[in-house]
Amino acid sequence: MSQSEAKDSGARDTAMVTITINGREVEADPSKPLIAACHAEGEEVPHYCYHPGLSPVGSCRICQVGVQQGQMPPRVMAACRTPVAEGMVVDTEAPKAHDARRECLEFLLKNHPLDCPICDKAGECTLQDYSFDEGQGEGRSVEPRRKLDKRKSLGDVIVLDQERCILCSRCVRFFEEVPETPQLCIGERGSHSVVETFMNRPLTGNYQGNLADICPVGALTLKEFRFQARVWNLHKVASTCAGCSRGCAVTTEVLRKHEVKRFRPRHEPAVNGYWMCDTGRFALEAPNREHRLCGGILRGGSGQAQPVDTRTALEVARDMLIVHGEALIVASPFLTVEEGRELLALGKTLGARPVFLSPEPNDLTDDLLHTGDPCPNRRGLSELGFDALPVEEVLETLPSYESALLVGERLIDMLGAKNLATLPTALRVVLLECHYVDSPSIDVAVGIPNHVEREGTWVNVDGHAGRIAIARPTPEGVWMATRTIDTLHELLTMSAPGADAPGSATPGAIPSTPGAEATLG
Amino acid sequence: MVIVKRKILSLWERLYLPEVLRGLSITFRKMFEPRVTRQYPEEGLPTDGVTRGQPRLVVKDDGNIACVSCGLCEAACPAYAITIDGQETDRFIEREPERFDIDMLRCILCGFCEEACPKDAIYMSNELELADYTREALAYDMEKLKRPASAMRERMDYVKKINDRW
């Protein structure tokens, strides 16, 4: 990211030049190649080796366009290696450019296997797209295709299919330029060239997953996603990564409204550029975890967990929080700013101290993206007025309060189910979580959606606001987190503290008519 | 208002018996001709390559399913009857279906899946009957859909013949 930032800042200093693209005069940035100007203008120039986040090399030659400069006759040039110059006249649809691109495509397809039915890239493959537009129906070559290793493992994350590779060298440049740990190279010569690691060592580092995104064909694929889904079946929603406080812009991709299949980076120059780390990319376990808490669960005098509907559970929670005056509100760092604001208003009504859980930083931090801080909305919640409290301190402080309101996903994970079970029984605990753990100390639990089912704002470590969006429907019986908090707040304001609220004489008592639809799914 | 005039019958017609005998002669003549009706449930319908029955999956002669779970039939299906999940195999063709469901109650027998298939793995078979007691029983899974290539040969040859015209 530091590099792309440097490029961006350099771009602002240089003067813009005027060029003509397909008959339109446009302002272009001379620090960027011609292809960037064409793309900015909305003209489609095919490209395989060019990537806006990497240095151009011009190895695939598919981006050739017609260029006229000065008194010279128009000629065909590779747009990714041609700097923009004043008075340049560009024709991306010149017949000669089309011919040149078609010929390049034929050579690229010469050794490319017809694997589309089994290839994970099919549907988002630019070689496939451009072959569909301009390719020939049949190959003219009489020579057999290259036979190479079709499933060469490159470490724990990536599988290489050497036959599919078109040697664009994006992956090689990625390791050289982004994490700056060169690991791949193009070995052998001529038609024997293959992408390989130095000494066949497995790839290392936390940014290997990006290779599968930048590979223009299906040569580098993720082991995790291999044959898991066809890309056109994935429902894609622009969202924000929950992995750390960097809050990389991601696309959440969900199969059949049910399973989150992958996170992919989305271009966001202020935050993550084009990349994301593997920790965030493969954080699929938490959003896909089963046995969700749907509706509410009460634990009355009998000590048995009893499922009820959300509203009943919230009414019992209200009674508890009113009777047991001194309360601590513990928010999860996954709470959005909007939910934090609602919770803060609730805390004001209750007179409770709002804190958010701040787990220990992990050792995944690096210079590129990962901050090592597992709280995606630390800054947002801090600026709202929540105090950051480490896990141990929360567990130490909790017994000194009469009641506690724990709100947000993964609180059970972070606090530890065992630690929750050892809380004193005098402490009344109301838990708003995605999952439930059968613990005698939790008096009321209410299900809320997790971060792929909610919408809202997370503020990242630099103060950049990232939206999280609804990628799949919430489980049945689960209310939006803002609605849950809002309803609890409303119930609290309706019966002012100290007044004889209904049911306040028997806190924690289970009402005689629990909702029938609530289940622990 | 339409006034229908009663036909005035001739003497021959009013005799009654000659017309009865004429009718009976037809009955007796047809009795010795080949029958055109079919005793349907016991006697099946004639089928050939043109028959577009229910879709079935081809199992190749080596015992492996021909489908590579590319998902094109799923995408082509206008009735959303097909659901496929893929998995990895150790064979040369690395991909095979883990799950291949066709909801026969949704299937409209249009044959788009057969047309979309790049691997000659799904064909409209000559199986026409579809009846069961529950809806669930008619959501067929892969085991219910598999047929050996020999059973589908006639249709495969017919489709090839049609495709070769282009």
XYZ file of C-alpha atoms in Angstrom:
687
model
C 0.000 0.000 0.000
C 2.896 2.306 0.764
C 3.959 2.037 -2.868
C 0.590 2.829 -4.344
C 0.329 5.773 -1.991
C 3.698 7.003 -3.154
C 2.537 6.659 -6.745
C -0.663 8.544 -5.998
C 1.106 11.395 -4.251
C 3.615 11.603 -7.099
C 0.768 11.793 -9.560
C -0.686 14.866 -7.940
C 2.519 16.885 -8.367
C 2.903 16.367 -12.092
C 0.911 18.455 -14.550
C -1.860 16.774 -16.491
C -1.589 16.462 -20.271
C -4.311 16.534 -22.885
C -4.709 13.521 -25.130
C -7.435 12.334 -27.489
C -9.008 8.950 -26.805
C -11.433 7.715 -29.465
C -12.133 11.267 -30.614
C -12.611 12.760 -27.150
C -10.108 15.176 -25.643
C -9.326 14.148 -22.089
C -6.954 15.121 -19.295
C -4.515 12.316 -18.511
C -1.966 11.726 -15.801
C 1.523 11.340 -17.377
C 2.786 9.311 -14.405
C 0.407 6.522 -15.325
C 0.478 4.389 -18.461
C -1.843 4.993 -21.378
C -4.022 2.015 -20.469
C -4.941 3.685 -17.156
C -6.114 6.775 -19.055
C -8.181 4.595 -21.412
C -9.774 2.752 -18.486
C -10.455 6.026 -16.670
C -12.249 7.176 -19.811
C -14.381 4.022 -19.758
C -12.802 2.486 -22.837
C -12.338 -1.245 -22.637
C -8.757 -2.231 -23.329
C -8.097 -5.889 -22.585
C -5.142 -6.596 -20.324
C -3.592 -9.619 -18.640
C -0.145 -8.639 -17.427
C -1.103 -5.068 -16.524
C -2.526 -4.570 -13.045
C -3.157 -1.051 -11.710
C -1.488 -1.973 -8.410
C 1.681 -3.387 -9.997
C 4.374 -2.066 -12.290
C 3.659 -2.630 -16.001
C 5.897 -5.014 -17.946
C 4.137 -5.441 -21.277
C 4.570 -9.195 -21.532
C 1.147 -10.258 -22.788
C 0.791 -7.620 -25.563
C -3.000 -7.923 -25.491
C -3.485 -4.231 -24.649
C -2.347 -2.956 -28.030
C -4.121 0.170 -29.258
C -3.656 2.508 -32.203
C -1.554 5.553 -31.237
C -0.619 8.606 -33.301
C 2.029 10.957 -31.994
C 3.269 14.107 -33.727
C 3.858 13.730 -37.453
C 4.320 9.966 -37.281
C 1.698 7.745 -38.913
C -0.551 5.880 -36.431
C 0.957 2.699 -35.122
C -0.035 -0.100 -32.795
C 1.451 0.126 -29.297
C 1.063 -1.732 -26.022
C -0.991 0.660 -23.891
C 0.437 -0.564 -20.596
C 4.035 0.371 -21.480
C 3.286 3.584 -23.356
C 3.570 6.746 -21.285
C 0.960 9.412 -21.903
C 2.280 12.394 -23.882
C 0.788 15.730 -24.863
C -1.215 15.642 -28.088
C -1.361 11.844 -28.338
C -4.266 10.546 -30.444
C -5.446 7.115 -29.337
C -7.871 4.831 -31.118
C -8.617 1.753 -29.022
C -10.830 0.267 -31.726
C -8.424 0.702 -34.666
C -8.717 -2.270 -37.059
C -4.963 -2.830 -36.906
C -5.078 -2.901 -33.088
C -7.904 -5.410 -33.205
C -5.896 -7.606 -35.565
C -2.834 -7.393 -33.337
C -4.847 -8.274 -30.245
C -6.540 -11.173 -32.001
C -3.159 -12.566 -33.041
C -1.799 -12.227 -29.499
C -4.863 -13.977 -28.190
C -4.335 -16.861 -30.573
C -0.805 -17.323 -29.255
C -1.966 -17.116 -25.636
C -4.591 -19.754 -26.335
C -2.120 -21.962 -28.162
C -1.097 -23.747 -24.968
C -4.061 -22.863 -22.778
C -6.103 -26.008 -22.040
C -9.839 -26.062 -22.642
C -10.481 -26.452 -18.928
C -13.267 -23.941 -18.512
C -15.832 -26.517 -17.291
C -13.603 -27.529 -14.389
C -11.743 -24.241 -13.891
C -12.584 -22.200 -10.811
C -11.840 -18.982 -12.662
C -14.521 -19.603 -15.285
C -17.005 -16.771 -15.132
C -14.509 -14.183 -13.910
C -11.650 -15.056 -16.259
C -10.544 -12.272 -18.567
C -8.998 -14.746 -21.008
C -12.396 -16.407 -21.270
C -14.181 -13.073 -21.679
C -11.884 -11.829 -24.379
C -11.829 -15.173 -26.193
C -15.592 -14.997 -26.237
C -15.466 -11.497 -27.743
C -12.658 -11.858 -30.238
C -11.270 -15.377 -30.197
C -11.489 -17.881 -32.986
C -13.777 -20.841 -32.676
C -11.034 -23.334 -33.399
C -7.304 -23.399 -32.934
C -5.161 -23.558 -36.069
C -2.174 -25.166 -34.408
C -1.396 -28.751 -35.334
C 1.162 -29.149 -32.543
C -0.034 -30.723 -29.283
C -0.460 -28.481 -26.264
C 2.161 -28.362 -23.496
C 1.793 -31.069 -20.875
C 2.757 -29.774 -17.445
C 1.887 -30.195 -13.796
C -1.810 -29.472 -13.369
C -1.929 -29.421 -9.594
C 1.312 -28.216 -8.182
C 0.923 -27.215 -4.548
C 2.580 -23.918 -3.661
C 2.250 -24.008 0.094
C -0.875 -24.126 2.187
C -2.916 -21.562 0.300
C -2.300 -21.753 -3.432
C -2.405 -24.476 -6.098
C -0.699 -23.834 -9.425
C -1.934 -25.260 -12.703
C 1.053 -24.739 -14.968
C -0.852 -25.615 -18.138
C -3.309 -22.785 -17.634
C -0.640 -20.180 -16.917
C -0.191 -17.522 -19.613
C 3.064 -16.221 -18.046
C 1.808 -12.710 -17.409
C 4.119 -12.537 -14.339
C 1.603 -10.650 -12.229
C 2.201 -13.103 -9.370
C 5.972 -12.689 -9.642
C 5.685 -8.900 -9.527
C 3.139 -9.034 -6.712
C 5.594 -10.714 -4.353
C 8.382 -8.384 -5.423
C 6.419 -5.175 -5.094
C 3.654 -5.563 -2.519
C 4.915 -7.674 0.408
C 8.443 -7.192 -0.972
C 9.337 -10.825 -0.326
C 10.208 -12.204 -3.772
C 9.237 -15.884 -3.804
C 8.136 -16.700 -7.338
C 10.030 -16.581 -10.591
C 9.580 -17.638 -14.172
C 11.831 -20.606 -14.677
C 13.133 -22.300 -17.834
C 13.166 -20.581 -21.225
C 11.020 -20.104 -24.301
C 8.047 -22.408 -24.570
C 9.299 -24.341 -21.525
C 8.769 -21.327 -19.234
C 6.816 -22.019 -16.066
C 6.068 -20.099 -12.910
C 7.803 -21.709 -9.956
C 9.047 -20.936 -6.494
C 12.717 -20.601 -5.695
C 14.052 -24.115 -5.090
C 10.463 -25.427 -5.009
C 9.998 -24.032 -1.534
C 6.397 -23.498 -0.422
C 5.125 -19.926 -0.434
C 5.103 -18.089 2.887
C 3.592 -14.914 4.200
C 0.169 -13.556 4.956
C -0.588 -12.213 1.468
C -0.552 -15.359 -0.702
C -4.304 -15.306 -1.256
C -4.006 -12.218 -3.447
C -2.330 -14.364 -6.105
C -5.638 -16.064 -6.864
C -7.289 -12.668 -7.318
C -4.661 -11.145 -9.570
C -4.098 -14.239 -11.717
C -6.011 -13.341 -14.896
C -6.615 -17.022 -15.653
C -7.238 -20.006 -13.389
C -3.580 -20.944 -12.949
C -3.319 -19.889 -9.312
C -6.332 -20.945 -7.285
C -7.097 -21.042 -3.585
C -7.033 -24.447 -1.941
C -9.795 -23.245 0.355
C -12.116 -22.244 -2.506
C -11.102 -24.936 -4.989
C -14.210 -26.439 -6.619
C -16.388 -25.006 -3.859
C -18.715 -22.911 -5.992
C -19.207 -21.490 -9.451
C -18.517 -17.791 -9.298
C -21.725 -16.785 -11.066
C -23.741 -18.421 -8.298
C -22.135 -16.211 -5.644
C -24.095 -13.248 -4.373
C -21.556 -10.419 -4.022
C -21.937 -7.552 -1.586
C -19.500 -4.688 -0.932
C -18.535 -4.783 2.731
C -15.652 -4.396 5.176
C -13.263 -7.012 6.547
C -13.707 -7.983 10.194
C -10.217 -9.409 10.594
C -8.443 -6.437 12.169
C -8.749 -2.716 12.800
C -7.479 -1.916 9.263
C -10.979 -2.565 7.933
C -10.037 -3.476 4.368
C -12.764 -2.968 1.796
C -13.927 -6.436 0.769
C -16.579 -8.137 -1.269
C -18.510 -10.723 0.715
C -19.543 -13.599 -1.539
C -22.370 -15.834 -0.394
C -23.549 -19.073 -1.991
C -27.308 -19.712 -2.101
C -28.132 -17.075 0.547
C -26.511 -19.309 3.105
C -22.787 -19.896 3.208
C -20.115 -17.219 2.993
C -17.714 -18.727 0.471
C -15.030 -16.087 0.253
C -13.938 -12.553 0.991
C -12.106 -10.712 -1.760
C -10.423 -7.323 -1.617
C -12.222 -4.371 -3.165
C -10.241 -1.383 -4.480
C -10.114 1.316 -1.803
C -7.073 3.571 -2.236
C -7.354 5.124 1.235
C -7.352 1.798 3.072
C -6.104 -1.336 1.372
C -5.380 -0.514 -2.253
C -6.082 -3.728 -4.144
C -4.998 -6.227 -1.502
C -6.012 -7.975 1.689
C -4.302 -10.397 4.030
C -4.993 -14.120 4.281
C -6.144 -13.842 7.894
C -9.081 -11.703 6.825
C -9.658 -13.586 3.596
C -10.018 -16.960 5.267
C -11.981 -15.746 8.317
C -14.937 -17.809 7.125
C -15.430 -19.924 10.238
C -17.045 -17.229 12.382
C -19.701 -16.021 9.905
C -20.520 -19.605 8.881
C -20.642 -21.108 12.367
C -23.802 -23.108 12.950
C -26.088 -23.375 16.003
C -27.132 -19.755 15.949
C -29.125 -18.239 18.756
C -32.540 -17.503 17.253
C -34.967 -15.619 19.476
C -34.311 -15.463 23.215
C -33.343 -17.827 26.006
C -34.308 -17.365 29.648
C -32.900 -19.084 32.682
C -35.425 -18.785 35.485
C -35.420 -19.972 39.044
C -35.418 -23.600 37.929
C -32.060 -23.103 36.226
C -33.278 -24.594 32.957
C -32.669 -22.734 29.704
C -36.003 -22.000 28.139
C -36.421 -20.653 24.617
C -38.777 -17.699 24.228
C -39.324 -15.063 21.562
C -37.131 -11.966 21.384
C -39.672 -9.557 22.832
C -40.414 -11.709 25.879
C -36.710 -12.094 26.529
C -36.198 -8.330 26.245
C -39.043 -7.681 28.706
C -37.400 -9.980 31.239
C -34.061 -8.284 30.559
C -35.691 -4.913 31.212
C -37.022 -6.086 34.571
C -33.631 -7.379 35.586
C -31.729 -4.269 34.570
C -34.215 -2.003 36.378
C -34.119 -3.862 39.649
C -30.372 -4.358 39.730
C -29.345 -0.752 39.438
C -25.614 -0.649 38.950
C -24.898 -2.074 35.532
C -21.904 -2.489 33.245
C -22.432 -2.431 29.497
C -19.833 -4.520 27.669
C -19.885 -4.005 23.912
C -18.147 -6.250 21.431
C -15.565 -4.522 19.209
C -17.603 -5.825 16.267
C -20.483 -3.483 17.095
C -21.105 -0.825 14.473
C -21.146 2.894 15.185
C -24.929 2.953 14.771
C -25.423 0.143 17.264
C -22.881 1.755 19.590
C -24.867 4.976 19.550
C -28.096 3.150 20.436
C -26.317 1.279 23.185
C -24.838 4.484 24.570
C -28.303 6.071 24.763
C -29.534 2.959 26.545
C -26.610 3.168 28.956
C -27.445 6.792 29.710
C -31.036 5.849 30.592
C -29.781 3.033 32.749
C -26.965 5.029 34.283
C -24.541 2.277 33.329
C -20.868 2.466 32.448
C -20.242 1.667 28.771
C -17.066 -0.235 27.913
C -16.006 -2.320 24.960
C -14.019 -5.496 25.090
C -10.494 -5.041 23.823
C -8.676 -8.362 23.411
C -4.923 -8.651 23.322
C -3.294 -7.673 20.023
C -2.105 -10.717 18.065
C 1.300 -11.204 16.466
C 0.016 -11.002 12.892
C 0.868 -7.348 12.540
C 2.966 -6.294 9.544
C 3.979 -3.155 7.672
C 1.457 -3.640 4.911
C -2.116 -4.033 6.107
C -2.625 -6.167 9.200
C -2.665 -4.063 12.370
C -2.628 -6.985 14.775
C -5.604 -5.505 16.608
C -8.620 -7.830 16.343
C -11.146 -5.007 16.993
C -12.543 -3.777 13.654
C -14.408 -0.847 15.208
C -12.049 0.151 18.023
C -11.780 3.740 16.858
C -15.502 4.145 16.208
C -16.489 2.890 19.644
C -13.727 4.835 21.414
C -14.793 8.069 19.763
C -18.415 7.410 20.744
C -17.362 7.273 24.385
C -16.842 3.604 25.156
C -13.826 2.764 27.295
C -11.551 0.032 26.009
C -11.214 -2.662 28.650
C -9.016 -5.769 28.291
C -10.650 -9.151 28.790
C -9.046 -9.836 32.200
C -10.087 -6.440 33.493
C -13.685 -6.956 32.362
C -13.787 -10.306 34.141
C -12.303 -8.715 37.277
C -14.648 -5.731 37.226
C -17.860 -7.597 36.427
C -18.466 -9.096 39.939
C -18.478 -5.602 41.467
C -21.592 -4.718 39.473
C -25.133 -5.921 40.065
C -25.998 -6.528 36.436
C -24.228 -6.674 33.105
C -25.417 -6.138 29.549
C -23.119 -7.897 27.084
C -23.799 -6.863 23.498
C -22.253 -8.058 20.265
C -20.909 -11.028 18.383
C -17.994 -13.241 19.488
C -18.235 -12.043 23.096
C -18.420 -15.616 24.338
C -15.259 -16.468 22.355
C -13.380 -13.460 23.650
C -14.483 -13.700 27.285
C -14.291 -17.490 27.302
C -17.254 -19.720 28.117
C -15.425 -21.059 31.177
C -14.820 -17.566 32.545
C -18.490 -16.730 32.012
C -19.546 -19.811 33.974
C -17.476 -18.737 36.976
C -19.181 -15.345 37.301
C -21.032 -14.953 40.632
C -24.676 -15.974 40.556
C -25.706 -12.671 42.161
C -24.647 -10.888 38.977
C -27.482 -10.662 36.449
C -26.140 -11.125 32.916
C -28.090 -10.139 29.803
C -26.324 -11.369 26.683
C -27.029 -10.187 23.139
C -24.973 -12.581 21.009
C -25.085 -14.596 17.779
C -24.450 -17.858 19.631
C -25.385 -19.211 23.001
C -23.421 -21.131 25.554
C -25.353 -23.017 28.185
C -23.968 -21.318 31.256
C -25.711 -20.840 34.636
C -24.483 -17.258 34.896
C -26.293 -16.036 31.758
C -29.826 -15.103 32.793
C -31.200 -13.785 29.498
C -29.752 -14.311 26.032
C -31.084 -12.748 22.838
C -29.925 -13.607 19.329
C -28.545 -10.893 17.049
C -27.236 -11.075 13.471
C -23.514 -11.438 12.797
C -21.416 -9.068 10.710
C -22.416 -10.503 7.313
C -26.092 -10.073 8.176
C -26.011 -6.527 9.560
C -25.356 -3.138 8.060
C -23.614 -0.203 9.595
C -20.290 1.588 9.844
C -16.939 0.582 11.246
C -14.253 3.202 11.696
C -10.805 1.831 10.984
C -7.527 2.598 12.687
C -6.909 5.648 10.446
C -10.412 7.052 10.932
C -11.743 5.838 7.590
C -15.402 4.808 7.759
C -16.122 1.439 6.165
C -19.621 0.186 5.516
C -20.604 -3.338 6.394
C -23.518 -4.597 4.378
C -26.144 -7.325 4.524
C -24.877 -10.242 2.465
C -27.437 -12.828 3.493
C -30.769 -12.881 5.337
C -30.783 -13.153 9.125
C -31.878 -16.479 10.617
C -35.569 -16.710 11.359
C -36.603 -15.050 14.603
C -33.501 -12.849 14.849
C -33.996 -9.102 14.969
C -31.559 -6.536 13.648
C -29.159 -5.556 16.442
C -30.245 -1.900 16.332
C -33.885 -2.935 16.678
C -33.081 -5.203 19.619
C -31.140 -2.502 21.474
C -33.736 0.117 20.577
C -36.609 -2.030 21.842
C -34.812 -2.718 25.108
C -34.200 1.019 25.472
C -37.853 1.759 24.803
C -38.943 -0.805 27.388
C -36.578 0.763 29.907
C -37.829 4.313 29.323
C -41.473 3.212 29.517
C -40.911 2.054 33.098
C -38.746 4.681 34.739
C -36.158 3.437 37.282
C -37.637 3.058 40.752
C -41.229 2.781 39.545
C -43.176 -0.396 40.179
C -42.580 -2.004 36.855
C -44.598 -5.105 36.120
C -42.685 -8.203 37.030
C -40.060 -6.260 38.952
C -40.911 -8.095 42.154
C -39.640 -11.374 40.703
C -36.584 -10.639 38.609
C -35.655 -13.371 36.241
C -39.020 -15.077 36.489
C -40.153 -16.754 33.320
C -43.483 -15.429 32.069
C -46.276 -17.955 31.849
C -46.707 -17.541 28.084
C -43.354 -17.881 26.396
C -43.270 -17.420 22.633
C -43.648 -20.602 20.683
C -41.546 -19.752 17.642
C -38.240 -19.182 19.376
C -35.721 -21.967 19.005
C -32.109 -22.582 19.661
C -30.981 -23.379 16.145
C -82.716 -18.339 -33.473
C -81.858 -21.344 -35.534
C -84.564 -23.598 -36.802
C -83.309 -27.108 -37.471
C -85.395 -28.897 -39.965
C -85.873 -32.573 -39.329
C -84.422 -34.668 -42.103
C -87.022 -36.572 -44.044
C -85.858 -40.170 -44.063
C -86.135 -42.329 -47.119
C -87.987 -45.635 -47.105
C -84.629 -47.567 -46.997
C -83.586 -45.682 -43.954
C -86.962 -46.086 -42.318
C -86.633 -49.844 -42.630
C -83.958 -49.612 -39.787
C -82.435 -53.053 -40.146
C -80.239 -52.429 -43.214
C -78.453 -49.559 -41.380
C -77.903 -51.754 -38.314
C -76.361 -54.434 -40.506
C -74.135 -51.833 -42.193
C -72.861 -50.695 -38.816
C -72.211 -54.234 -37.654
C -70.299 -54.984 -40.826
C -67.842 -52.235 -39.893
C -67.522 -53.661 -36.389
C -66.787 -57.147 -37.646
C -64.368 -55.925 -40.300
C -62.313 -53.950 -37.718
C -62.218 -56.923 -35.369
C -59.762 -58.668 -37.673
C -57.599 -55.638 -38.427
C -54.497 -54.735 -36.321
C -55.370 -52.781 -33.154
C -54.462 -49.087 -32.825
C -55.153 -48.621 -29.080
C -52.492 -49.402 -26.477
C -52.871 -51.037 -23.061
C -50.818 -48.169 -21.565
C -49.557 -49.024 -18.106
C -48.811 -52.622 -19.052
C -47.619 -51.753 -22.523
C -45.114 -48.867 -22.598
C -44.960 -46.054 -25.119
C -42.574 -46.506 -28.034
C -39.479 -44.309 -27.610
C -36.474 -43.505 -29.754
C -33.726 -40.914 -29.948
C -36.172 -38.080 -30.506
C -37.966 -38.780 -27.221
C -37.216 -36.016 -24.763
C -37.907 -37.631 -21.419
C -36.513 -36.820 -17.999
C -32.863 -35.720 -17.742
C -30.413 -38.379 -16.544
C -26.677 -38.385 -15.843
C -24.326 -40.487 -17.928
C -21.953 -42.896 -16.208
C -19.031 -43.577 -18.493
C -17.846 -47.081 -19.344
C -15.004 -46.801 -16.801
C -17.594 -46.404 -14.044
C -17.027 -42.700 -13.383
C -19.703 -40.101 -13.782
C -19.165 -37.950 -16.870
C -20.308 -34.782 -15.078
C -17.577 -32.409 -13.906
C -20.032 -30.172 -12.008
C -19.303 -27.153 -14.183
C -22.703 -25.733 -13.357
C -23.719 -24.796 -16.895
C -26.913 -26.882 -16.779
C -27.718 -25.270 -13.442
C -27.250 -21.866 -15.061
C -29.197 -22.812 -18.183
C -32.131 -24.364 -16.315
C -35.082 -21.981 -16.710
C -37.004 -23.674 -13.894
C -34.162 -23.649 -11.316
C -34.574 -27.399 -10.950
C -30.867 -28.274 -10.766
C -28.543 -27.841 -7.772
C -24.889 -28.862 -7.977
C -21.975 -28.864 -5.533
C -18.534 -29.836 -6.748
C -15.600 -31.583 -5.119
C -12.049 -32.556 -5.998
C -11.048 -36.006 -7.203
C -7.726 -37.709 -7.813
C -8.604 -38.570 -11.395
C -7.173 -36.722 -14.386
C -10.312 -34.606 -14.612
C -10.029 -33.083 -11.190
C -13.625 -32.174 -10.548
C -16.752 -34.202 -9.969
C -20.151 -33.503 -8.443
C -20.530 -34.010 -4.718
C -24.204 -33.362 -4.999
C -26.357 -33.244 -8.131
C -30.027 -32.750 -7.445
C -32.818 -32.331 -9.952
C -36.204 -31.463 -8.560
C -38.352 -33.409 -11.004
C -41.411 -31.432 -10.003
C -39.686 -28.257 -11.147
C -38.188 -29.773 -14.299
C -40.093 -28.765 -17.412
C -38.251 -31.231 -19.690
C -37.048 -28.423 -21.955
C -33.671 -30.027 -22.653
C -31.628 -26.873 -22.072
C -29.373 -28.777 -19.647
C -28.561 -31.298 -22.350
C -27.797 -28.488 -24.769
C -25.629 -26.582 -22.286
C -23.549 -29.564 -21.161
C -19.955 -29.336 -22.486
C -19.081 -32.830 -21.300
C -21.936 -34.923 -22.766
C -22.905 -35.796 -19.219
C -26.607 -35.055 -19.058
C -29.134 -36.313 -21.594
C -32.885 -36.391 -21.878
C -33.544 -40.090 -21.387
C -36.447 -42.158 -22.683
C -37.929 -42.343 -19.186
C -41.297 -40.669 -19.233
C -43.218 -41.803 -16.175
C -43.037 -39.700 -13.048
C -45.205 -40.590 -10.097
C -44.703 -40.981 -6.389
C -46.478 -40.447 -3.111
C -44.472 -37.489 -1.729
C -42.854 -34.371 -3.136
C -39.553 -35.220 -1.442
C -39.332 -38.513 -3.299
C -39.421 -36.608 -6.591
C -36.407 -34.443 -5.774
C -33.898 -36.819 -7.333
C -30.327 -37.022 -6.127
C -27.269 -38.177 -8.017
C -27.752 -41.867 -7.275
C -31.269 -41.787 -8.696
C -30.122 -39.926 -11.802
C -27.121 -42.041 -12.812
C -27.567 -44.207 -15.916
C -24.942 -46.215 -17.797
C -23.928 -44.755 -21.134
C -25.261 -47.852 -22.902
C -28.805 -47.041 -21.744
C -28.549 -43.524 -23.190
C -26.795 -44.456 -26.428
C -29.762 -43.896 -28.712
C -30.337 -40.325 -27.513
C -26.609 -39.534 -27.508
C -26.317 -40.636 -31.141
C -29.387 -38.643 -32.093
C -28.107 -35.445 -30.413
C -24.733 -35.907 -32.077
C -26.440 -36.261 -35.433
C -28.404 -33.058 -34.854
C -25.344 -31.147 -33.619
C -23.272 -32.293 -36.607
C -25.649 -30.449 -38.924
C -24.096 -27.205 -37.815
